[in-house]
JSON list of C-alpha atoms in Angstrom, two decimals:
[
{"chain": "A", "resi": 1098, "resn": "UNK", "atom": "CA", "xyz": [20.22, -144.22, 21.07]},
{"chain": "A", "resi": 1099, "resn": "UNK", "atom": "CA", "xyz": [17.16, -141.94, 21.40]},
{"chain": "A", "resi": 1100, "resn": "UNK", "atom": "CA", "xyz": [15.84, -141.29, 25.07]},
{"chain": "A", "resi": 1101, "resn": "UNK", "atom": "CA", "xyz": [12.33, -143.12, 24.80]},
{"chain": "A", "resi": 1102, "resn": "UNK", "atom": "CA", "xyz": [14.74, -146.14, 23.39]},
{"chain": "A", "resi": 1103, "resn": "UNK", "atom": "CA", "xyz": [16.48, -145.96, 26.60]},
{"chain": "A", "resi": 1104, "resn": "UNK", "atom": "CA", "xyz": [13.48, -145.46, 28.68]},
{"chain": "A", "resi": 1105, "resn": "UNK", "atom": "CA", "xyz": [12.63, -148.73, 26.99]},
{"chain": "A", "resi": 1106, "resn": "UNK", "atom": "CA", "xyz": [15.16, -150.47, 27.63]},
{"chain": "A", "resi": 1107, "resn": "UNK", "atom": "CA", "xyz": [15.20, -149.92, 31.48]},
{"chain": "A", "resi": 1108, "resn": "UNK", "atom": "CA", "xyz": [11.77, -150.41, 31.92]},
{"chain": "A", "resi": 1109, "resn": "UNK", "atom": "CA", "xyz": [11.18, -154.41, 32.57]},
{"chain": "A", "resi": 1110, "resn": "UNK", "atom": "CA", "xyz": [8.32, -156.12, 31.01]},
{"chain": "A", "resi": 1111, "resn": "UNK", "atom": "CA", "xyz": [4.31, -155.54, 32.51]},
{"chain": "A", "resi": 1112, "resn": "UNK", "atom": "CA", "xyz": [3.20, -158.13, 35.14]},
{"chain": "A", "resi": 1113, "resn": "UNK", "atom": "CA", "xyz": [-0.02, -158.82, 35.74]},
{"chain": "A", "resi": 1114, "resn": "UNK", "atom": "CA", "xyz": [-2.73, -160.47, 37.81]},
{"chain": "A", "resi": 1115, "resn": "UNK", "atom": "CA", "xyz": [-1.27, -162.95, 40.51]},
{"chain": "A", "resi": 1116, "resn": "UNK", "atom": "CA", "xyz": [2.40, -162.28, 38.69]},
{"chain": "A", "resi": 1117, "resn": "UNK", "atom": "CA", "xyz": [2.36, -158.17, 39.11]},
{"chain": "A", "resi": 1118, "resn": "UNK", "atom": "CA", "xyz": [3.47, -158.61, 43.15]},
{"chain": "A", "resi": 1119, "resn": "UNK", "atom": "CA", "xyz": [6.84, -159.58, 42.79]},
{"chain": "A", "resi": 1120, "resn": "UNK", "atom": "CA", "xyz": [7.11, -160.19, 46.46]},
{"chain": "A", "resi": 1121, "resn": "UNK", "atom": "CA", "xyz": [4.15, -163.40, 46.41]},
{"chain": "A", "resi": 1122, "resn": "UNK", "atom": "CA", "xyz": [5.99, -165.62, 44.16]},
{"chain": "A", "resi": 1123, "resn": "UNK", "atom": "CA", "xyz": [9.45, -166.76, 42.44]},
{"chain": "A", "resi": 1124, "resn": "UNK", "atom": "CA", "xyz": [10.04, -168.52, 38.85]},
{"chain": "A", "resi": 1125, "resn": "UNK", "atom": "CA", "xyz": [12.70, -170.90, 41.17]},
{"chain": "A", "resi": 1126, "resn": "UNK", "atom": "CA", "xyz": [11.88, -174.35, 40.08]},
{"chain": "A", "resi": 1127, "resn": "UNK", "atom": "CA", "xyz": [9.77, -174.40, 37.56]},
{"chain": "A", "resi": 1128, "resn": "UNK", "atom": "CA", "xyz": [10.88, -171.65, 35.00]},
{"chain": "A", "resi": 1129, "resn": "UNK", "atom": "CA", "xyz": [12.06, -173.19, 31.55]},
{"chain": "A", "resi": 1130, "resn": "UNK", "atom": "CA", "xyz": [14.69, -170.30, 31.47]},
{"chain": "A", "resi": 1131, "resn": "UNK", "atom": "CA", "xyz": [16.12, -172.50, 34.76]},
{"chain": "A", "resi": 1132, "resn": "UNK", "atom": "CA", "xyz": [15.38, -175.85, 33.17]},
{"chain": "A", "resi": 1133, "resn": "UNK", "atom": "CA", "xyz": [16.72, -175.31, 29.72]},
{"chain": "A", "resi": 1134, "resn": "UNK", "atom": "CA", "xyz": [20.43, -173.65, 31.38]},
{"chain": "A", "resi": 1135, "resn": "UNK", "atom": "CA", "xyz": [20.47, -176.40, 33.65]},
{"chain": "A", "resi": 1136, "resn": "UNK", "atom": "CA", "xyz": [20.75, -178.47, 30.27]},
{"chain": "A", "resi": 1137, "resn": "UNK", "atom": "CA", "xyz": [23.05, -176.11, 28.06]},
{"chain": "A", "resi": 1138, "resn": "UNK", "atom": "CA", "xyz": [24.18, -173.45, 30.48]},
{"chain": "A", "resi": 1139, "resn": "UNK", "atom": "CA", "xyz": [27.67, -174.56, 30.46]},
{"chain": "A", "resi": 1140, "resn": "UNK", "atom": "CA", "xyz": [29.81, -173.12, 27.45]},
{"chain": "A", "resi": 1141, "resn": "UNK", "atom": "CA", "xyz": [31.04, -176.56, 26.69]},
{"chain": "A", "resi": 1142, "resn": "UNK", "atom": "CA", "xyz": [27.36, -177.79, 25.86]},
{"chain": "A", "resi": 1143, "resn": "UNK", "atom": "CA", "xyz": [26.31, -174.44, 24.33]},
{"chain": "A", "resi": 1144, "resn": "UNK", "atom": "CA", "xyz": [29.66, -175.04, 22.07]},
{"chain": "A", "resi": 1145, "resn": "UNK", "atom": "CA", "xyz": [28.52, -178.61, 21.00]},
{"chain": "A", "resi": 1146, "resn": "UNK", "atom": "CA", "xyz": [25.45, -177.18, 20.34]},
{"chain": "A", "resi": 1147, "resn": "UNK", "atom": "CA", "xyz": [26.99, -174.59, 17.95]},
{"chain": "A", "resi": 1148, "resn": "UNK", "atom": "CA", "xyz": [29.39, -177.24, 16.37]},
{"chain": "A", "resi": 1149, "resn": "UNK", "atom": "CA", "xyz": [26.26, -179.35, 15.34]},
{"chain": "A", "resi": 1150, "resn": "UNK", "atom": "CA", "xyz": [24.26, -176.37, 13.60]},
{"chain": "A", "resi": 1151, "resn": "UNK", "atom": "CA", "xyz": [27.52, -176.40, 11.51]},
{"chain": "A", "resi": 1152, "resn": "UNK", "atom": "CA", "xyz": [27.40, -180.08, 10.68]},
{"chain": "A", "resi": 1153, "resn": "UNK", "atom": "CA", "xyz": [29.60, -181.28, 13.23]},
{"chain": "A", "resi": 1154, "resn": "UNK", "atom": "CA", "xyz": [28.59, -185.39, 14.28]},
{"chain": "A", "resi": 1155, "resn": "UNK", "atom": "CA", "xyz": [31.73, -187.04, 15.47]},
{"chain": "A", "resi": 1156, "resn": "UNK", "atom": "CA", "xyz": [33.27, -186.85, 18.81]},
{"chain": "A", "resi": 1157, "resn": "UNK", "atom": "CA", "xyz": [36.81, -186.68, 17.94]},
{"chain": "A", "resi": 1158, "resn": "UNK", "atom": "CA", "xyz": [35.10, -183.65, 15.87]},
{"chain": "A", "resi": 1159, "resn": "UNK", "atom": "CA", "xyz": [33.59, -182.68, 18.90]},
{"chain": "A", "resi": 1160, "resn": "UNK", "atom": "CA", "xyz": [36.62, -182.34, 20.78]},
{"chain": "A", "resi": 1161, "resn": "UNK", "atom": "CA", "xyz": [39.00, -180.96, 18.78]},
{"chain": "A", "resi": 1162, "resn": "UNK", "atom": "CA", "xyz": [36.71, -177.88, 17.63]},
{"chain": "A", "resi": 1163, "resn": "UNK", "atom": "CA", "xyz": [35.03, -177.77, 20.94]},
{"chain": "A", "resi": 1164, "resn": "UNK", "atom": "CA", "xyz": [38.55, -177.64, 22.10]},
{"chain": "A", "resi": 1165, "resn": "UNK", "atom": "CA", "xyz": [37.60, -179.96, 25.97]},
{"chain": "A", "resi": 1166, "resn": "UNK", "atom": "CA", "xyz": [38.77, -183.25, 27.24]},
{"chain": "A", "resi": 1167, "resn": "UNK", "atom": "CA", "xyz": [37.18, -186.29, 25.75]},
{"chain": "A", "resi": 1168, "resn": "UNK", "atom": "CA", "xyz": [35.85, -187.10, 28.82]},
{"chain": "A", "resi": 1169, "resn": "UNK", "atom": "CA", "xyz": [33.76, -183.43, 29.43]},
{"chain": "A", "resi": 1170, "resn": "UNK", "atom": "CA", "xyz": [32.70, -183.65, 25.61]},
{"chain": "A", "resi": 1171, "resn": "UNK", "atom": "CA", "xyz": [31.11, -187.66, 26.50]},
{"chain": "A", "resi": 1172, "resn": "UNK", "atom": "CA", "xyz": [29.62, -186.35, 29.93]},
{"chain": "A", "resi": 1173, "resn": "UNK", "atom": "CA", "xyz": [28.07, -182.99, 27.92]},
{"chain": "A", "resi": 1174, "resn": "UNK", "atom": "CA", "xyz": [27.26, -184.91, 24.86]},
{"chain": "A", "resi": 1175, "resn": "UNK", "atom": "CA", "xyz": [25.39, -187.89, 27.22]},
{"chain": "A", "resi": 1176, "resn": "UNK", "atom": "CA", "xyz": [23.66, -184.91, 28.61]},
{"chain": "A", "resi": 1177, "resn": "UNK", "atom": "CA", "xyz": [22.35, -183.01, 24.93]},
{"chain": "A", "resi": 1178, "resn": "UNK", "atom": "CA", "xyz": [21.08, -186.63, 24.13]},
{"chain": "A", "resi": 1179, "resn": "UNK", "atom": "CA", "xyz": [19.13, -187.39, 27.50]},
{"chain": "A", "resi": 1180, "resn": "UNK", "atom": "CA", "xyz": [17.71, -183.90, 27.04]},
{"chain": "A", "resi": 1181, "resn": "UNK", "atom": "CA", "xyz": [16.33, -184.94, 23.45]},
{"chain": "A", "resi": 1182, "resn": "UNK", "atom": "CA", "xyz": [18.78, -182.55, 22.03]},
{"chain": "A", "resi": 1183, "resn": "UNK", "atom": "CA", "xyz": [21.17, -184.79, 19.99]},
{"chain": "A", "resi": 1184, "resn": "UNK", "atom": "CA", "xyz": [20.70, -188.50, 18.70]},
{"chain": "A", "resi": 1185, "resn": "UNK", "atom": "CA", "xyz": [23.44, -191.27, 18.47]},
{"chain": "A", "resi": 1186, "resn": "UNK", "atom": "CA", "xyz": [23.30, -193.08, 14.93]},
{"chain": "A", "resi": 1187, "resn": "UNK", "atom": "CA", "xyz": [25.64, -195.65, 14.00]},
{"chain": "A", "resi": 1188, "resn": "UNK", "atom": "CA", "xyz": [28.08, -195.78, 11.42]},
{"chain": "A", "resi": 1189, "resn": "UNK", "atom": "CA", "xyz": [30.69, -197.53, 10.27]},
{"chain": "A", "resi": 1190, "resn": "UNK", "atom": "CA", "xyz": [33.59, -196.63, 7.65]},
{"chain": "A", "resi": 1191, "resn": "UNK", "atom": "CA", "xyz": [35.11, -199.19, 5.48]},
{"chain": "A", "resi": 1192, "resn": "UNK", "atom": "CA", "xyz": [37.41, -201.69, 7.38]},
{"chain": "A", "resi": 1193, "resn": "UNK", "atom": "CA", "xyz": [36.91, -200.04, 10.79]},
{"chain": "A", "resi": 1194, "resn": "UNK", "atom": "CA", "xyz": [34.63, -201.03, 13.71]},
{"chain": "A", "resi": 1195, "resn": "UNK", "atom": "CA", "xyz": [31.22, -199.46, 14.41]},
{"chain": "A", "resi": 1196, "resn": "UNK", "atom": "CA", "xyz": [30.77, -196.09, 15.56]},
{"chain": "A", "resi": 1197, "resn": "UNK", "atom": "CA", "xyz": [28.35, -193.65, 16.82]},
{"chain": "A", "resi": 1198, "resn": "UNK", "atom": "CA", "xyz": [28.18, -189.70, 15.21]},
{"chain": "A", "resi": 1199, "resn": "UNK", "atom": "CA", "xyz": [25.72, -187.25, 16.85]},
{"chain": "A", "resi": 1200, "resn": "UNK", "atom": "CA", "xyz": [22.69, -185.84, 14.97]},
{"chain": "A", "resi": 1201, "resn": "UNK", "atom": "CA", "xyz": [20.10, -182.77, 15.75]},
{"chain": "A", "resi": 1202, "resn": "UNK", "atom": "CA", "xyz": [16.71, -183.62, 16.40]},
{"chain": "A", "resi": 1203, "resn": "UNK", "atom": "CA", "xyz": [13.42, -181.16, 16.28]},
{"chain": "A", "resi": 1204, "resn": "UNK", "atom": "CA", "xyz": [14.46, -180.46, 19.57]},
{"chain": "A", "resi": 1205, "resn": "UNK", "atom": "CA", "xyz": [17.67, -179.49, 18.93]},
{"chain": "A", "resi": 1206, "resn": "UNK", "atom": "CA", "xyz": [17.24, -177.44, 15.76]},
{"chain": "A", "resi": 1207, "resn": "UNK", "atom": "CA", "xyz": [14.19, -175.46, 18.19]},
{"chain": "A", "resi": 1208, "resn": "UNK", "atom": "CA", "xyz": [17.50, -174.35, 20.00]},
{"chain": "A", "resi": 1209, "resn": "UNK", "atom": "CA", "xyz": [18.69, -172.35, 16.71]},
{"chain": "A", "resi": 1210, "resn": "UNK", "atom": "CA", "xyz": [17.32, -169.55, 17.58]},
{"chain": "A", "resi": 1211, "resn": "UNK", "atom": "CA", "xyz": [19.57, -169.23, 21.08]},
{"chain": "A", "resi": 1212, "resn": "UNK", "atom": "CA", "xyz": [22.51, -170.17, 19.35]},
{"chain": "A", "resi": 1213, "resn": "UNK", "atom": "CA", "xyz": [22.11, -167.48, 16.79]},
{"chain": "A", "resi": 1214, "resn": "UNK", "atom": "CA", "xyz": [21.44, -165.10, 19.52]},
{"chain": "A", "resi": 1215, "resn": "UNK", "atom": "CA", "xyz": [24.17, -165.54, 21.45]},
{"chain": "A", "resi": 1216, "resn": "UNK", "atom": "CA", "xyz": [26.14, -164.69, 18.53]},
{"chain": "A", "resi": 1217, "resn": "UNK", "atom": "CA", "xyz": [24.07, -161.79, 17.37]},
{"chain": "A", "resi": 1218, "resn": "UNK", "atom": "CA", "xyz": [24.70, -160.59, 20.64]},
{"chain": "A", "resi": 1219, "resn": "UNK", "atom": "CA", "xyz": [28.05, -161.54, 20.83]},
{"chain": "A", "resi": 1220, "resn": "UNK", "atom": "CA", "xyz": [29.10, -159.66, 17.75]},
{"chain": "A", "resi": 1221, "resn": "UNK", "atom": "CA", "xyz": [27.48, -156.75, 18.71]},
{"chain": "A", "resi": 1222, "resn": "UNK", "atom": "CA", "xyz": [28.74, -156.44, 22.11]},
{"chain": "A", "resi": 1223, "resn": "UNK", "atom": "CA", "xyz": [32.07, -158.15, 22.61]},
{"chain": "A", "resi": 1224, "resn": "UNK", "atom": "CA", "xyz": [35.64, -156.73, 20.56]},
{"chain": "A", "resi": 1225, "resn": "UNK", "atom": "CA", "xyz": [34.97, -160.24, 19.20]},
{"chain": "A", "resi": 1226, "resn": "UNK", "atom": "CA", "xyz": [35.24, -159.72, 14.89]},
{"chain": "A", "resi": 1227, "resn": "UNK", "atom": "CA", "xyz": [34.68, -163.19, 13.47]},
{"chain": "A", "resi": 1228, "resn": "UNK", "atom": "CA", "xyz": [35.09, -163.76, 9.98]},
{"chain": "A", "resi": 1229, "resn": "UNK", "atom": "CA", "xyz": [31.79, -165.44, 9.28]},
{"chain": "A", "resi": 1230, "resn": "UNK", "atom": "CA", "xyz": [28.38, -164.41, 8.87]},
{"chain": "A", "resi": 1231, "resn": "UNK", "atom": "CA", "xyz": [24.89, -166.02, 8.08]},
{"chain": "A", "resi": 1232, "resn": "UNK", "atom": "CA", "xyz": [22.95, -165.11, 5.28]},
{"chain": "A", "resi": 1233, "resn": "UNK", "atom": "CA", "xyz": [19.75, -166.66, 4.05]},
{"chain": "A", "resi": 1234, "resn": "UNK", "atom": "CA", "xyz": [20.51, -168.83, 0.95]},
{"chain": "A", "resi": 1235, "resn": "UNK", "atom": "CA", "xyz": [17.48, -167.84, -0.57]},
{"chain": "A", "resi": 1236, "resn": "UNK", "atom": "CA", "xyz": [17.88, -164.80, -1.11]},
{"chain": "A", "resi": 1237, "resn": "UNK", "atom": "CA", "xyz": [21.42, -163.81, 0.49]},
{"chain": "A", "resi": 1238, "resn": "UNK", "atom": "CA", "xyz": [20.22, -160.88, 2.75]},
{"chain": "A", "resi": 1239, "resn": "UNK", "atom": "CA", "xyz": [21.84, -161.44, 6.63]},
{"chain": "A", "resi": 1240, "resn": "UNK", "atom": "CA", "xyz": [19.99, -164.00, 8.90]},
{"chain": "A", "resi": 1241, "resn": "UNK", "atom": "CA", "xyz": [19.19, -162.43, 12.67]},
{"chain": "A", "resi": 1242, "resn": "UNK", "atom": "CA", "xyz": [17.36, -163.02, 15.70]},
{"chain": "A", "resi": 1243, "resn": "UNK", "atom": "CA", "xyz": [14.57, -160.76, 16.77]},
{"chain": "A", "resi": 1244, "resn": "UNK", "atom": "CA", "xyz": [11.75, -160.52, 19.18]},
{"chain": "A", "resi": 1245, "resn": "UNK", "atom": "CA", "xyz": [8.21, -160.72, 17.73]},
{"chain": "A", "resi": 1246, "resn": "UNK", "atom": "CA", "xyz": [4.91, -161.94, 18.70]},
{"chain": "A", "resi": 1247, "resn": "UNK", "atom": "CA", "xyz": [3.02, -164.14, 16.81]},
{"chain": "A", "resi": 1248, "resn": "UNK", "atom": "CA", "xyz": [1.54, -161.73, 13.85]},
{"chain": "A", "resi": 1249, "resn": "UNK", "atom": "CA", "xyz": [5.00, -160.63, 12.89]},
{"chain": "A", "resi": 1250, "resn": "UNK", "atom": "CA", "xyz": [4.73, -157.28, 15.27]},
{"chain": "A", "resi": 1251, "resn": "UNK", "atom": "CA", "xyz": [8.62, -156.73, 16.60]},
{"chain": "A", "resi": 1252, "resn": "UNK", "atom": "CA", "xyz": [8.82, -156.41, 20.13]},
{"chain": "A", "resi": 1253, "resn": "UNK", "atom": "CA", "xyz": [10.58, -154.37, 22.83]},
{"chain": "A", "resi": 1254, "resn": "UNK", "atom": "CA", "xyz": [10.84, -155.50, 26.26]},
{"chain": "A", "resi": 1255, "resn": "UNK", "atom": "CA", "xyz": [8.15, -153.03, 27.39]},
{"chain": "A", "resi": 1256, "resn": "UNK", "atom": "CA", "xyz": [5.70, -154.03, 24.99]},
{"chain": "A", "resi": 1257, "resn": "UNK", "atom": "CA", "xyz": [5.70, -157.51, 26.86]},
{"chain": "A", "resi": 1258, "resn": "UNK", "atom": "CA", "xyz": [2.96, -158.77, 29.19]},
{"chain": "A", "resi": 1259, "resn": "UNK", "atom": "CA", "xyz": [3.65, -161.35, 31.24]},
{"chain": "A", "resi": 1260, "resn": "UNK", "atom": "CA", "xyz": [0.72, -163.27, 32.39]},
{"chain": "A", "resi": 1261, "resn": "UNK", "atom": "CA", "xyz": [-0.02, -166.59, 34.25]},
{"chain": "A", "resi": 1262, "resn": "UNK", "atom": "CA", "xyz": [-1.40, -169.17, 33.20]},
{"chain": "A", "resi": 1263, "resn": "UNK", "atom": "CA", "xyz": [-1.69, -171.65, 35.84]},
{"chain": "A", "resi": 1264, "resn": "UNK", "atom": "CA", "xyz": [-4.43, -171.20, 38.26]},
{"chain": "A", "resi": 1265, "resn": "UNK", "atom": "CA", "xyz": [-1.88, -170.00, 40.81]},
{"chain": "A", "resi": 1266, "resn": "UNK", "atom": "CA", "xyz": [2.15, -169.24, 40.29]},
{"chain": "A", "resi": 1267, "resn": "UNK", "atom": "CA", "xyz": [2.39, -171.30, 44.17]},
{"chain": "A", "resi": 1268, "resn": "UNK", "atom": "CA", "xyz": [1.09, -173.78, 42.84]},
{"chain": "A", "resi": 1269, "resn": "UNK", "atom": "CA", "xyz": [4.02, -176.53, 42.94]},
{"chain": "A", "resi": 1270, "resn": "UNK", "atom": "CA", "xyz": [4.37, -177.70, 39.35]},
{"chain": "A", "resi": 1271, "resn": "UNK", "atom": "CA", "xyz": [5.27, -181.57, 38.69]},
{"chain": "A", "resi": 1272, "resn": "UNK", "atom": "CA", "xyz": [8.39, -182.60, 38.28]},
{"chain": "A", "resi": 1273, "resn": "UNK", "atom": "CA", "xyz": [9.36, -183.54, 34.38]},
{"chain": "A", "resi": 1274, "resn": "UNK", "atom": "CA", "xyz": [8.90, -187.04, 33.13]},
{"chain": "A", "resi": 1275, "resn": "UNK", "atom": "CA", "xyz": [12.57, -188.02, 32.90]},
{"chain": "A", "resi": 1276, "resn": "UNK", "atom": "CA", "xyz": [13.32, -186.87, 36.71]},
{"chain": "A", "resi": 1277, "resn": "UNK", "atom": "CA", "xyz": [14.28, -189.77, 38.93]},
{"chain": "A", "resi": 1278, "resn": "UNK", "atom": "CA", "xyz": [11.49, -191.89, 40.59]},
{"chain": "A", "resi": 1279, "resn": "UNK", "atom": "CA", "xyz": [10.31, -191.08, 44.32]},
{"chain": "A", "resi": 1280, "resn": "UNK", "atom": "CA", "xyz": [12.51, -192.93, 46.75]},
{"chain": "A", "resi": 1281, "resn": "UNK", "atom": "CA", "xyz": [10.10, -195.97, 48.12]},
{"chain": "A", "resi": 1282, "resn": "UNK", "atom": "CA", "xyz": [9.69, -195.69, 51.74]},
{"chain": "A", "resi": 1283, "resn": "UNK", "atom": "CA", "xyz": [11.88, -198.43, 53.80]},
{"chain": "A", "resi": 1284, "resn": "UNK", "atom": "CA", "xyz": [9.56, -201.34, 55.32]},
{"chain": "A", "resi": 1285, "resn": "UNK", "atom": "CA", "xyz": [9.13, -200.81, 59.49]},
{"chain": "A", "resi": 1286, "resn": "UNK", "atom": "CA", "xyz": [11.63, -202.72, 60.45]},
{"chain": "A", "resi": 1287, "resn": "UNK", "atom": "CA", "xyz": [10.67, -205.63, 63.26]},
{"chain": "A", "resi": 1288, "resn": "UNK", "atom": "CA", "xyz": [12.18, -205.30, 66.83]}
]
């Protein structure tokens, strides 16, 4: 690796305006980096994740390959599809009863990118060999992840500007839709 590449590399990415003090604010609560690994931070979840880019949709499936205890594959599987990640469909197989499989929404798929990251990364950085690869079936040249803005320019982390883009980064941010209600305050009580 050349020097300026590892000049690069230790240099973070530019703050600026309200953001460039890093001693008036913290990302604690309302970052999406927080939010999303609060969803699939745990490796069972990211691993659920990963079996249903490869086509994987039934639990027993799920288990097995996932290799966890039916009953942390239902709790992290509950969880992927109250985050919008998976969907339950029904389906049934001659002369058995009704079951559900697990499908990828737009959501989900979105989350291809991480997936392939982690194993980009992975790869490269672990003794880990594994005999598979991904290749784009149009034209069979290697399928990667890579940092770019939105022209197609690749980017290194200090060629990134962060910048806010609330009013104010103090500014407490509302809760998501699907957090639990307020609690209702308790009547006075008489006496």
């Amino acid at each position: 690796m050349s020097e300026s590449s590892r000049e690069d590399l230790a240099v973070g990415m530019t703050l600026t305006g309200a953001l460039e003090d890093r001693s008036t604010w913290s990302a604690t609560g309302w970052c999406p980096v927080e939010k999303a690994v609060e969803i699939i931070g745990s490796r069972p979840a990211m691993l659920i994740m990963r079996e249903a880019f490869y086509g994987t949709t039934r639990f027993d499936d799920f288990v097995e390959r996932v290799g966890v205890a039916p009953a942390t594959a239902a709790s992290h599987l509950r969880t992927l599809v109250a985050a919008g990640l998976l969907e339950r469909h029904v389906y049934q197989e001659p002369g058995a009863r009704r079951r559900e499989e697990y499908r990828l929404t737009d959501a989900g798929t979105d989350l291809l990118p991480v997936v392939l990251g982690l194993f980009q990364w992975g790869r490269k950085h672990t003794s880990t060999n594994p005999p598979i690869s991904f290749t784009h079936t149009g034209c069979d040249e290697p399928v990667g992840v890579a940092v770019q803005c939105d022209a197609g320019h690749r980017v290194g982390l200090a060629e990134i500007t962060a910048t806010t883009v609330l009013p104010s980064v103090r500014e407490p941010v509302p809760p998501p839709e699907h957090s639990a209600p307020a609690p209702r305050p308790r009547p006075a009580s008489a006496g």
